[in-house]
Amino acid sequence: MNHDRPQPAAAPPAPAELDSATPLMAQYLAVKAGYPDALVFYRMGDFYELFFDDAVKAAAALDIALTKRGKHAGEDIPMCGVPVHSHDSYLARLIRKGFKVAVCEQLEDPAEARKRGSKAVVKRDVVRLITPGTLTEDTLLDARAHNYLLAIAQVKAEAADALGLAWVDVSVGELNVETVAVRGLAAALARLAPGEIVVPDRLLAEPELAAQLEPWRAALSPLPAARFDSDNARQRLHRLYGVATLDAFGSFARAEVAAAGALVDYVELTQKGRLPRFTPPRRHRAGGSLEIDPATRRNLELTQTLAGERRGSLLATLDLTVTAAGARALAARLAAPLTDPAAIDARLDAIAFFVAAPRAREEVRALLSACPDLERAQSRLAMGRGGPRDLAAVRDALALAPALRRAVEAAQASLLPPPERLARALADLGDHGALVARLSQALAAAVPLLARDGGFVAPGFSAELDQLRLMRDDSRRLIAALQATYAEATGIPGLKIRHNNVLGYYIEVNAKHGEKLVDDARTAAPGKARFIHRQTLANAMRFTTVELSDLEERIRSAADKALALELAVFADLAATVLAAAAGIAAAAAALAELDVAAALAQLAVDRAYCRPAVDRSLAFHVVGGRHPVVEAALQAAGAAAFVANDCNLGAKSDPHAGGAGRLWLVTGPNMAGKSTFLRQNALIAVMAQAGFYVPASSARIGVVDKLFSRVGAADDLARGRSTFMVEMIETAAILNQATEHSFVILDEIGRGTATYDGLSIAWATLEHLHDVNRARALFATHYHELTALAGRLAELSPHTLKVRDWQGEVIFLHEIGPGAADRSYGIHVAALAGMPAAVVARAEEVLGNIEKSGPSESARALAAELPLFAAAARPAPGRASPAAAALEQALREIVPDHMTPREALETLYRLKALLAENGPA
Ligand code: ADP
Ligand code: MG
């Protein structure tokens, strides 16, 4: 990384300055002592400098030069720095690598400090602690994902086995709380995927919590337990919301209050008191969302694939939103599907509306595609970190309201009744016409990112500002005119007036002419010297004049006054926006709601998804179900269409559910589509309860309380456990937790151990699921022996993915139906994979034996075969001729009854050709 410093920028401190004895180093050390866990960005002129260990770590993380300056306790002080003007990208990289950064600014002009004496140090202090969970800048955030800061608290006196959680996306300001069981922490963390977790250090010492927090180690910010005191927390929240009691917002558990208070405290601490606008805490009911544990979430690839990518995940496949806030809302819904059918229906109603009203859908989507990120713009403004572009974002987003309302209402006129969520969204869009008009008047067409750059106030908004700008422009014109005047007066045609940041305006001529001007000045009468020499370069000389300096001064003072005026206008507009904050937040949520509903409707139309019926029954009846991700992938690849399959898991014994049995035993050869079938049904349950349309022609789903998915022999080497151990731990969790309302998919469990162990475990698991958990479940297995259980377990229903044997080739139909696979076709797959023909033939022979007389019997018999006798019976494996084996194989595959005479003839030719390959006998 090159790290070049502009020449005349504030000089790096002289070595002596940094000696520990100097006031500067004393100041640095005092600041650093307050932030031992963060990298301190110490502002020195145009650079943020880092010292000591901070410098070593940052230089390595950023790949920038590590230098040395001064001495401390007799040792060199390591140092590195990043330019202020481009520090954003360095900051982003450090935050992404898990560092916290304390930004220490100069709080006064260095000139002020000099007034106090030559040794005086510029006042500095930390203005913000940047942590992964408290980001607000677009450059540091993923626009389409929430970045949550989460706090965990426990009040053992209240509930020893429960935890209070509070979380907020600081860039948005929505505060949430929830109580979870201690053992449910991992699932809650997986659902929220927080960027940072504030936790009392005491809790990290508790093994059950520590184990669940382990995968989040990089995101943990432990704090002293005292910061989680529930009484202090309550008072802090009272102050924050200006209320005497939190009752107006609902009733909260002590642990929830403690967590929320600690959260707010942490934001105050890191943001130095500049808080976003927090919404009143919203309490999430326990059991209000579908419980999905981390392993299931990973397996189902809901928000990222097993490889850790967003592409190829369910979310990426389903997300057609056109705004960042819409994308965040859609992701949040998919991550936390609901369990209340009425709430689910309300979401589905909104989608149904846009499915039925294509014009409105297209208009809304077209309008929203130009909608900026209102939520984050508002939050930055609230935290005093906003700029003109944030004001423009507020203007542009709110300005869409009337057109959006018209688009929806036009459709409402012909359709009835308007769904409740959309009606509320339209109301929430509110009437911000006056604010939009004011912002439109005030802001120029193109505005800079930072207010201090100026130039964002529109002409005509302030007469005083226009006057100052006129003066500035006039002076500029006068300067331009001077060039001609001077060129003529001196007779130097190449004379130019230029500007740079060091000299300001200056007159430049080439060196030869320059000497003449210098001579003129020397010989002129005192006070008459027009051209005052400023600088000599290799080929040019630079001058100024009294006239030019005066004009320049006029420009500068007009510009200063203009900027001060603009900043006042900015502050005023920002205050106006903040005064309307509650309404704007509601409008922002409404925009996201419209985007999500229209996007999901578009998805439903594009991919022929249907509206699921979700109720409180124990039904699970999907007709024509598809796997949303595999289907989309096949479509994108232009491959054959996905084969739709039904799944009806209602209990036979339950006349309302009317199903084929609640536990399906799914068999079928490798590659037949078992895993796909299992997953597609789990995904359909997730989507239905998230309030999405689903990939099926019809679906009725009784609300699922917990969803489990396990895959046999999943590779989890990264966690250092044997794969079989992981499989068993995960299966144990299901058998311990699944209820009658749960939905379970088990994909080939028991595969990671010896056949008999595996079969026995699968067998007992199946019985337990059937008799004790009574959950709706799909159980894929390669143990065909398990079908024998169907006679005894009333709700067990064997199903198989069909294949067709066609001229010795296995064709996968990907079609499920009642019954069991007659065989695995494993040997067939081995042949396809290019195993030597002799091995394949021998495997067929062994299989035939086992099928006839059972595994142990045949093992004994096969092992007892006398080698001599065996050798006589067929060529010894080592010397087997591949062509001969192929010939034999081909002969075996012939079914004369199925052949036309012509095919028979062709087969004869083929056999002869095979023989020929064998060479002369
Ligand atoms: P199994 O678990 O039985 O070994 P998979 O479910 O992994 O089989 O499916 C293997 C491949 O078959 C999948 O990658 C997919 O491309 C294809 N496939 C599975 N089900 C279907 C289907 N219903 N329609 C079309 N292709 C399918
Ligand atoms: Mg499989």
PDB file of C-alpha atoms in Angstrom, residues 475 478-487 489-490 492 495-498 503-509 517-518 520-521 527-535 541-554:
ATOM      1  CA  SER A 475     -14.182  39.086  -8.068  1.00  0.00           C
ATOM      2  CA  LEU A 478     -12.233  40.706 -12.252  1.00  0.00           C
ATOM      3  CA  ILE A 479      -9.268  38.432 -11.668  1.00  0.00           C
ATOM      4  CA  ALA A 480      -9.765  36.858 -15.060  1.00  0.00           C
ATOM      5  CA  ALA A 481      -9.842  40.349 -16.572  1.00  0.00           C
ATOM      6  CA  LEU A 482      -6.608  41.262 -14.782  1.00  0.00           C
ATOM      7  CA  GLN A 483      -4.719  38.665 -16.765  1.00  0.00           C
ATOM      8  CA  ALA A 484      -5.376  40.529 -20.000  1.00  0.00           C
ATOM      9  CA  THR A 485      -4.558  43.869 -18.402  1.00  0.00           C
ATOM     10  CA  TYR A 486      -1.241  42.647 -17.004  1.00  0.00           C
ATOM     11  CA  ALA A 487      -0.276  40.842 -20.187  1.00  0.00           C
ATOM     12  CA  ALA A 489       0.921  46.302 -19.593  1.00  0.00           C
ATOM     13  CA  THR A 490       4.026  44.110 -19.352  1.00  0.00           C
ATOM     14  CA  ILE A 492       4.341  39.376 -21.819  1.00  0.00           C
ATOM     15  CA  LEU A 495       1.399  35.774 -18.561  1.00  0.00           C
ATOM     16  CA  LYS A 496      -1.181  33.712 -16.686  1.00  0.00           C
ATOM     17  CA  ILE A 497      -3.121  34.068 -13.469  1.00  0.00           C
ATOM     18  CA  ARG A 498      -3.431  30.765 -11.651  1.00  0.00           C
ATOM     19  CA  LEU A 503      -0.182  30.331  -2.749  1.00  0.00           C
ATOM     20  CA  GLY A 504      -3.780  31.139  -3.551  1.00  0.00           C
ATOM     21  CA  TYR A 505      -3.970  33.335  -6.697  1.00  0.00           C
ATOM     22  CA  TYR A 506      -0.664  34.195  -8.395  1.00  0.00           C
ATOM     23  CA  ILE A 507       0.706  35.478 -11.645  1.00  0.00           C
ATOM     24  CA  GLU A 508       2.963  33.128 -13.536  1.00  0.00           C
ATOM     25  CA  VAL A 509       5.415  33.947 -16.323  1.00  0.00           C
ATOM     26  CA  LEU A 517       9.708  41.768 -13.773  1.00  0.00           C
ATOM     27  CA  VAL A 518      12.069  41.328 -10.819  1.00  0.00           C
ATOM     28  CA  ASP A 520      11.488  46.359 -12.859  1.00  0.00           C
ATOM     29  CA  ALA A 521      10.430  45.939  -9.272  1.00  0.00           C
ATOM     30  CA  GLY A 527       5.587  51.917  -3.406  1.00  0.00           C
ATOM     31  CA  LYS A 528       5.430  51.667  -7.177  1.00  0.00           C
ATOM     32  CA  ALA A 529       6.607  48.081  -7.561  1.00  0.00           C
ATOM     33  CA  ARG A 530       3.638  46.398  -9.122  1.00  0.00           C
ATOM     34  CA  PHE A 531       4.793  42.784  -9.226  1.00  0.00           C
ATOM     35  CA  ILE A 532       5.794  41.249  -5.924  1.00  0.00           C
ATOM     36  CA  HIS A 533       7.905  38.135  -6.276  1.00  0.00           C
ATOM     37  CA  ARG A 534       6.555  34.997  -4.560  1.00  0.00           C
ATOM     38  CA  GLN A 535       8.294  31.926  -5.888  1.00  0.00           C
ATOM     39  CA  MET A 541       8.408  32.601 -11.733  1.00  0.00           C
ATOM     40  CA  ARG A 542       5.390  33.566  -9.703  1.00  0.00           C
ATOM     41  CA  PHE A 543       4.252  36.989  -8.570  1.00  0.00           C
ATOM     42  CA  THR A 544       1.355  38.708  -6.958  1.00  0.00           C
ATOM     43  CA  THR A 545       0.098  42.312  -6.854  1.00  0.00           C
ATOM     44  CA  VAL A 546      -1.711  44.386  -4.285  1.00  0.00           C
ATOM     45  CA  GLU A 547      -4.739  44.410  -6.556  1.00  0.00           C
ATOM     46  CA  LEU A 548      -4.757  40.637  -6.896  1.00  0.00           C
ATOM     47  CA  SER A 549      -4.356  40.119  -3.134  1.00  0.00           C
ATOM     48  CA  ASP A 550      -7.258  42.444  -2.468  1.00  0.00           C
ATOM     49  CA  LEU A 551      -9.526  40.626  -4.862  1.00  0.00           C
ATOM     50  CA  GLU A 552      -8.466  37.327  -3.433  1.00  0.00           C
ATOM     51  CA  GLU A 553      -9.220  38.536   0.064  1.00  0.00           C
ATOM     52  CA  ARG A 554     -12.662  39.615  -1.087  1.00  0.00           C
TER      53      ARG A 554
END
